[in-house]
């Protein structure tokens, strides 16, 4: 489970990350990253912790499969929070193939997408 301070909850924050952030697509997921933005809802804080949110649609599978995918993605992102710049917003959108993927495949795609967004990989 992600700590409370690292969760994206507001619709505006999801929209900001998706519309104004950079995007990296992989076969199982798409990652949107808005780097270093300050939290407009926390006055006086200049460096809020990185926050992440997840989008898993019905195209991924039934409710049991969707919740399994969300739990796996939350766990993977929690392990990678230290790599993200302070104040960044991350939205991970699962694609239909994510329902059939195992933990290692999701981790591989998430790592590749984050590497690309954080400047460590070629396009």
PDB file of C-alpha atoms in Angstrom:
ATOM      1  CA  UNK A   1       0.000   0.000   0.000  1.00  0.00           C
ATOM      2  CA  UNK A   2       1.195   3.492  -0.774  1.00  0.00           C
ATOM      3  CA  UNK A   3       1.593   5.884   2.146  1.00  0.00           C
ATOM      4  CA  UNK A   4      -1.116   8.567   2.288  1.00  0.00           C
ATOM      5  CA  UNK A   5       1.239  11.403   1.343  1.00  0.00           C
ATOM      6  CA  UNK A   6       2.217   9.546  -1.845  1.00  0.00           C
ATOM      7  CA  UNK A   7      -1.298   9.005  -3.230  1.00  0.00           C
ATOM      8  CA  UNK A   8      -2.934  10.960  -6.024  1.00  0.00           C
ATOM      9  CA  UNK A   9      -6.597  11.416  -5.195  1.00  0.00           C
ATOM     10  CA  UNK A  10      -7.889  14.574  -6.829  1.00  0.00           C
ATOM     11  CA  UNK A  11      -9.193  14.588 -10.358  1.00  0.00           C
ATOM     12  CA  UNK A  12      -7.264  17.813 -11.059  1.00  0.00           C
ATOM     13  CA  UNK A  13      -3.979  16.145 -10.115  1.00  0.00           C
ATOM     14  CA  UNK A  14      -4.654  13.207 -12.451  1.00  0.00           C
ATOM     15  CA  UNK A  15      -5.544  15.666 -15.232  1.00  0.00           C
ATOM     16  CA  UNK A  16      -2.391  17.713 -14.621  1.00  0.00           C
ATOM     17  CA  UNK A  17      -0.146  14.657 -14.826  1.00  0.00           C
ATOM     18  CA  UNK A  18      -1.833  13.346 -17.966  1.00  0.00           C
ATOM     19  CA  UNK A  19      -2.232  16.635 -19.851  1.00  0.00           C
ATOM     20  CA  UNK A  20       0.920  18.497 -18.854  1.00  0.00           C
ATOM     21  CA  UNK A  21       3.331  15.673 -18.111  1.00  0.00           C
ATOM     22  CA  UNK A  22       5.510  13.490 -20.303  1.00  0.00           C
ATOM     23  CA  UNK A  23       4.305  10.073 -21.411  1.00  0.00           C
ATOM     24  CA  UNK A  24       6.029   6.746 -21.989  1.00  0.00           C
ATOM     25  CA  UNK A  25       4.103   3.821 -23.404  1.00  0.00           C
ATOM     26  CA  UNK A  26       4.934   0.142 -23.029  1.00  0.00           C
ATOM     27  CA  UNK A  27       2.980  -2.959 -24.103  1.00  0.00           C
ATOM     28  CA  UNK A  28       1.289  -3.387 -20.702  1.00  0.00           C
ATOM     29  CA  UNK A  29       1.035   0.172 -19.387  1.00  0.00           C
ATOM     30  CA  UNK A  30       1.410   3.872 -20.045  1.00  0.00           C
ATOM     31  CA  UNK A  31       3.153   6.094 -17.499  1.00  0.00           C
ATOM     32  CA  UNK A  32       2.521   9.845 -17.304  1.00  0.00           C
ATOM     33  CA  UNK A  33       5.031  11.911 -15.297  1.00  0.00           C
ATOM     34  CA  UNK A  34       4.783  15.564 -14.342  1.00  0.00           C
ATOM     35  CA  UNK A  35       8.170  16.325 -12.777  1.00  0.00           C
ATOM     36  CA  UNK A  36       8.811  18.631  -9.868  1.00  0.00           C
ATOM     37  CA  UNK A  37       5.498  20.402  -9.729  1.00  0.00           C
ATOM     38  CA  UNK A  38       4.621  21.905  -6.390  1.00  0.00           C
ATOM     39  CA  UNK A  39       1.402  20.847  -4.718  1.00  0.00           C
ATOM     40  CA  UNK A  40      -1.118  23.666  -5.233  1.00  0.00           C
ATOM     41  CA  UNK A  41      -3.256  22.291  -2.393  1.00  0.00           C
ATOM     42  CA  UNK A  42      -0.513  22.523   0.248  1.00  0.00           C
ATOM     43  CA  UNK A  43       0.364  26.180   0.868  1.00  0.00           C
ATOM     44  CA  UNK A  44       3.847  26.840   2.180  1.00  0.00           C
ATOM     45  CA  UNK A  45       5.282  23.538   0.986  1.00  0.00           C
ATOM     46  CA  UNK A  46       7.809  23.856  -1.801  1.00  0.00           C
ATOM     47  CA  UNK A  47       8.899  20.214  -2.098  1.00  0.00           C
ATOM     48  CA  UNK A  48       6.028  17.823  -1.600  1.00  0.00           C
ATOM     49  CA  UNK A  49       6.706  14.090  -1.864  1.00  0.00           C
ATOM     50  CA  UNK A  50       6.176  12.334  -5.186  1.00  0.00           C
ATOM     51  CA  UNK A  51       2.596  11.149  -5.635  1.00  0.00           C
ATOM     52  CA  UNK A  52       1.199   8.343  -7.776  1.00  0.00           C
ATOM     53  CA  UNK A  53      -2.216   7.340  -9.058  1.00  0.00           C
ATOM     54  CA  UNK A  54      -3.502   4.425 -11.091  1.00  0.00           C
ATOM     55  CA  UNK A  55      -6.050   3.998 -13.870  1.00  0.00           C
ATOM     56  CA  UNK A  56      -7.245   0.453 -14.542  1.00  0.00           C
ATOM     57  CA  UNK A  57     -10.276   0.271 -16.819  1.00  0.00           C
ATOM     58  CA  UNK A  58     -12.747  -2.535 -17.433  1.00  0.00           C
ATOM     59  CA  UNK A  59     -10.818  -3.385 -20.596  1.00  0.00           C
ATOM     60  CA  UNK A  60      -8.174  -4.957 -18.329  1.00  0.00           C
ATOM     61  CA  UNK A  61     -10.665  -7.467 -16.931  1.00  0.00           C
ATOM     62  CA  UNK A  62     -13.283  -8.026 -14.291  1.00  0.00           C
ATOM     63  CA  UNK A  63     -13.170  -6.454 -10.854  1.00  0.00           C
ATOM     64  CA  UNK A  64     -10.982  -9.181  -9.371  1.00  0.00           C
ATOM     65  CA  UNK A  65      -8.405  -8.822 -12.154  1.00  0.00           C
ATOM     66  CA  UNK A  66      -8.486  -5.013 -12.021  1.00  0.00           C
ATOM     67  CA  UNK A  67      -7.909  -4.971  -8.279  1.00  0.00           C
ATOM     68  CA  UNK A  68      -5.059  -7.465  -8.614  1.00  0.00           C
ATOM     69  CA  UNK A  69      -3.405  -5.281 -11.247  1.00  0.00           C
ATOM     70  CA  UNK A  70      -3.850  -2.165  -9.061  1.00  0.00           C
ATOM     71  CA  UNK A  71      -2.317  -3.910  -6.047  1.00  0.00           C
ATOM     72  CA  UNK A  72       0.664  -5.066  -8.101  1.00  0.00           C
ATOM     73  CA  UNK A  73       1.202  -1.611  -9.579  1.00  0.00           C
ATOM     74  CA  UNK A  74       0.924   0.098  -6.169  1.00  0.00           C
ATOM     75  CA  UNK A  75       3.527  -2.280  -4.779  1.00  0.00           C
ATOM     76  CA  UNK A  76       5.882  -1.678  -7.713  1.00  0.00           C
ATOM     77  CA  UNK A  77       5.545   2.108  -7.557  1.00  0.00           C
ATOM     78  CA  UNK A  78       6.063   2.135  -3.779  1.00  0.00           C
ATOM     79  CA  UNK A  79       9.441   0.446  -4.279  1.00  0.00           C
ATOM     80  CA  UNK A  80      10.425   3.114  -6.836  1.00  0.00           C
ATOM     81  CA  UNK A  81       9.289   6.281  -5.019  1.00  0.00           C
ATOM     82  CA  UNK A  82      12.852   7.155  -4.029  1.00  0.00           C
ATOM     83  CA  UNK A  83      13.820   7.385  -7.735  1.00  0.00           C
ATOM     84  CA  UNK A  84      11.168  10.028  -8.456  1.00  0.00           C
ATOM     85  CA  UNK A  85      11.899  13.743  -8.094  1.00  0.00           C
ATOM     86  CA  UNK A  86      10.190  15.516  -5.178  1.00  0.00           C
ATOM     87  CA  UNK A  87       6.826  16.996  -6.095  1.00  0.00           C
ATOM     88  CA  UNK A  88       6.343  14.812  -9.145  1.00  0.00           C
ATOM     89  CA  UNK A  89       2.970  13.416 -10.175  1.00  0.00           C
ATOM     90  CA  UNK A  90       2.845   9.926 -11.707  1.00  0.00           C
ATOM     91  CA  UNK A  91      -0.181   8.297 -13.309  1.00  0.00           C
ATOM     92  CA  UNK A  92       0.133   4.650 -14.334  1.00  0.00           C
ATOM     93  CA  UNK A  93      -2.540   3.525 -16.796  1.00  0.00           C
ATOM     94  CA  UNK A  94      -2.847  -0.228 -17.266  1.00  0.00           C
ATOM     95  CA  UNK A  95      -3.536  -1.462 -20.787  1.00  0.00           C
ATOM     96  CA  UNK A  96      -5.720  -4.520 -21.560  1.00  0.00           C
ATOM     97  CA  UNK A  97      -2.748  -6.930 -21.596  1.00  0.00           C
ATOM     98  CA  UNK A  98      -1.885  -6.075 -17.976  1.00  0.00           C
ATOM     99  CA  UNK A  99      -4.628  -8.386 -16.709  1.00  0.00           C
ATOM    100  CA  UNK A 100      -2.811 -11.434 -18.081  1.00  0.00           C
ATOM    101  CA  UNK A 101       0.688 -10.278 -17.124  1.00  0.00           C
ATOM    102  CA  UNK A 102       2.582 -11.446 -14.067  1.00  0.00           C
ATOM    103  CA  UNK A 103       4.392  -9.287 -11.510  1.00  0.00           C
ATOM    104  CA  UNK A 104       7.764  -9.507 -13.289  1.00  0.00           C
ATOM    105  CA  UNK A 105       6.338  -8.379 -16.637  1.00  0.00           C
ATOM    106  CA  UNK A 106       4.619  -5.377 -15.037  1.00  0.00           C
ATOM    107  CA  UNK A 107       7.853  -4.504 -13.208  1.00  0.00           C
ATOM    108  CA  UNK A 108       9.856  -4.699 -16.434  1.00  0.00           C
ATOM    109  CA  UNK A 109       7.464  -2.383 -18.295  1.00  0.00           C
ATOM    110  CA  UNK A 110       7.231   0.076 -15.383  1.00  0.00           C
ATOM    111  CA  UNK A 111      11.020   0.240 -15.058  1.00  0.00           C
ATOM    112  CA  UNK A 112      11.456   0.811 -18.804  1.00  0.00           C
ATOM    113  CA  UNK A 113       8.850   3.595 -18.831  1.00  0.00           C
ATOM    114  CA  UNK A 114      10.307   5.343 -15.766  1.00  0.00           C
ATOM    115  CA  UNK A 115      13.827   5.043 -17.160  1.00  0.00           C
ATOM    116  CA  UNK A 116      12.693   6.749 -20.346  1.00  0.00           C
ATOM    117  CA  UNK A 117      10.812   9.514 -18.514  1.00  0.00           C
ATOM    118  CA  UNK A 118      13.618  10.212 -16.043  1.00  0.00           C
ATOM    119  CA  UNK A 119      16.193  10.536 -18.815  1.00  0.00           C
ATOM    120  CA  UNK A 120      17.967   7.202 -18.480  1.00  0.00           C
ATOM    121  CA  UNK A 121      16.862   5.608 -21.742  1.00  0.00           C
ATOM    122  CA  UNK A 122      16.769   6.307 -25.438  1.00  0.00           C
ATOM    123  CA  UNK A 123      13.542   6.865 -27.357  1.00  0.00           C
TER     124      UNK A 123
END
